[in-house]
């Protein structure tokens, strides 16, 4: 599972990748303290944005892969 952020008038930025068999891997500038990912099973994932501020304004996307 991959989570992306797209701020207004900007391109997609990868926040975190999550697999069912390993820890979450955060990109530079992003952390679990702000973007918490809960992966309870291979068919379910939830990202929570903590302490939301105006800087967090964006469209957020998730994508999945069988690979």
Coordinates of N, CA and C in Angstrom, one line a residue:
X1 N 0.9 -1.2 0.0 CA 0.0 0.0 0.0 C 0.9 1.2 0.0
X2 N 0.6 2.2 -0.8 CA 1.3 3.4 -0.9 C 0.4 4.6 -0.7
X3 N 0.8 5.6 0.1 CA 0.1 6.8 0.4 C 0.8 8.0 -0.2
X4 N 0.0 8.8 -0.9 CA 0.5 10.0 -1.5 C -0.2 11.3 -1.1
X5 N 0.5 12.4 -1.2 CA 0.0 13.7 -0.9 C 0.1 14.5 -2.1
X6 N -0.9 15.3 -2.5 CA -0.8 16.2 -3.6 C -1.3 17.6 -3.2
X7 N -0.3 18.4 -2.8 CA -0.7 19.8 -2.4 C -1.3 20.6 -3.6
X8 N -2.1 21.6 -3.3 CA -2.6 22.4 -4.4 C -1.6 22.8 -5.4
X9 N -1.9 22.7 -6.7 CA -1.0 23.1 -7.8 C 0.4 22.5 -7.7
X10 N 0.5 21.2 -7.3 CA 1.7 20.6 -7.2 C 1.6 19.1 -7.6
X11 N 2.7 18.4 -7.7 CA 2.6 17.0 -8.1 C 2.5 16.1 -6.9
X12 N 2.3 14.8 -7.2 CA 2.2 13.8 -6.1 C 3.5 13.7 -5.4
X13 N 3.4 13.5 -4.1 CA 4.6 13.2 -3.2 C 4.3 11.9 -2.4
X14 N 5.2 11.0 -2.5 CA 5.0 9.7 -1.7 C 5.2 10.0 -0.3
X15 N 4.3 9.6 0.6 CA 4.4 9.8 2.0 C 5.0 8.6 2.7
X16 N 4.4 7.4 2.4 CA 4.8 6.2 3.1 C 4.4 5.0 2.2
X17 N 5.2 3.9 2.3 CA 4.8 2.7 1.7 C 4.6 1.7 2.9
X18 N 3.7 0.8 2.8 CA 3.3 -0.1 3.8 C 3.1 -1.5 3.2
X19 N 3.8 -2.5 3.8 CA 3.5 -3.9 3.4 C 3.1 -4.7 4.6
X20 N 2.5 -5.8 4.3 CA 1.9 -6.7 5.4 C 3.0 -7.4 6.1
X21 N 4.2 -7.4 5.5 CA 5.3 -8.2 6.2 C 6.4 -7.4 6.7
X22 N 6.3 -6.1 6.6 CA 7.4 -5.3 7.2 C 6.9 -4.0 7.8
X23 N 7.8 -3.2 8.3 CA 7.4 -1.9 8.9 C 7.1 -0.9 7.8
X24 N 6.4 0.2 8.2 CA 6.1 1.2 7.2 C 7.4 2.0 6.9
X25 N 7.6 2.4 5.6 CA 8.8 3.1 5.2 C 8.4 4.5 4.8
X26 N 8.8 5.5 5.6 CA 8.4 6.9 5.3 C 9.5 7.6 4.5
X27 N 9.0 8.5 3.6 CA 9.9 9.3 2.8 C 10.4 10.4 3.7
X28 N 11.5 11.0 3.2 CA 12.1 12.2 3.9 C 11.1 13.3 4.1
X29 N 11.0 13.9 5.2 CA 10.1 14.9 5.5 C 8.7 14.5 6.1
X30 N 8.5 13.1 6.1 CA 7.3 12.6 6.6 C 7.6 11.6 7.8
X31 N 6.7 11.5 8.7 CA 7.0 10.6 9.9 C 5.7 10.0 10.4
X32 N 5.9 8.9 11.2 CA 4.7 8.3 11.8 C 4.1 9.2 12.8
X33 N 4.9 10.1 13.4 CA 4.3 11.0 14.4 C 3.2 11.9 13.8
X34 N 3.3 12.1 12.5 CA 2.3 13.0 11.8 C 1.3 12.1 10.9
X35 N 1.8 11.1 10.2 CA 1.0 10.3 9.3 C 1.1 8.8 9.8
X36 N 0.1 8.4 10.6 CA 0.1 7.1 11.2 C -0.7 6.1 10.3
X37 N 0.0 5.0 10.0 CA -0.6 4.0 9.1 C -0.9 2.8 9.9
X38 N -2.2 2.3 9.8 CA -2.7 1.2 10.5 C -3.0 0.1 9.5
X39 N -2.2 -1.0 9.5 CA -2.4 -2.1 8.5 C -2.8 -3.3 9.3
X40 N -4.1 -3.5 9.5 CA -4.5 -4.7 10.3 C -4.5 -6.0 9.6
X41 N -4.6 -5.9 8.2 CA -4.6 -7.1 7.4 C -4.2 -6.7 6.0
X42 N -4.0 -7.7 5.1 CA -3.6 -7.4 3.8 C -4.7 -6.7 3.0
X43 N -5.9 -6.7 3.4 CA -7.0 -6.1 2.7 C -7.5 -4.8 3.3
X44 N -6.8 -4.3 4.3 CA -7.3 -3.1 5.0 C -6.1 -2.2 5.4
X45 N -6.2 -1.0 5.1 CA -5.1 0.0 5.6 C -5.8 1.3 5.8
X46 N -5.3 2.0 6.8 CA -5.9 3.3 7.2 C -4.7 4.3 7.5
X47 N -4.7 5.5 6.9 CA -3.7 6.5 7.3 C -4.5 7.6 8.0
X48 N -4.0 8.0 9.2 CA -4.5 9.1 10.0 C -3.5 10.2 10.0
X49 N -4.0 11.4 9.7 CA -3.2 12.6 9.8 C -3.4 13.2 11.1
X50 N -2.4 13.3 12.0 CA -2.5 13.8 13.3 C -2.3 15.3 13.4
X51 N -3.0 16.0 14.3 CA -2.8 17.4 14.5 C -2.8 18.2 13.2
X52 N -3.9 18.1 12.5 CA -4.0 18.8 11.2 C -3.9 20.3 11.3
X53 N -3.1 20.9 10.4 CA -3.0 22.3 10.3 C -3.2 22.7 8.8
X54 N -3.3 24.0 8.5 CA -3.5 24.5 7.1 C -2.4 24.0 6.2
X55 N -1.3 23.7 6.7 CA -0.2 23.2 5.8 C -0.5 21.8 5.3
X56 N -1.4 21.1 5.9 CA -1.8 19.8 5.5 C -2.8 19.7 4.4
X57 N -3.2 20.9 3.9 CA -4.2 21.0 2.9 C -3.7 20.3 1.6
X58 N -4.3 19.3 1.2 CA -3.9 18.5 0.0 C -5.0 17.5 -0.3
X59 N -4.8 16.9 -1.5 CA -5.6 15.7 -1.8 C -4.7 14.5 -1.5
X60 N -5.2 13.5 -0.8 CA -4.4 12.3 -0.4 C -5.0 11.1 -1.2
X61 N -4.0 10.3 -1.7 CA -4.3 9.1 -2.5 C -3.7 7.9 -1.9
X62 N -4.3 6.8 -2.0 CA -3.7 5.5 -1.7 C -3.7 4.6 -3.0
X63 N -2.7 3.8 -3.1 CA -2.7 2.8 -4.2 C -2.2 1.5 -3.6
X64 N -2.5 0.4 -4.3 CA -2.1 -0.9 -3.8 C -1.5 -1.7 -5.0
X65 N -0.7 -2.7 -4.6 CA -0.1 -3.5 -5.6 C -0.1 -5.0 -5.1
X66 N -0.2 -5.9 -6.0 CA -0.1 -7.3 -5.6 C 1.3 -7.8 -5.6
X67 N 2.3 -7.0 -6.0 CA 3.7 -7.4 -6.1 C 4.5 -7.1 -4.8

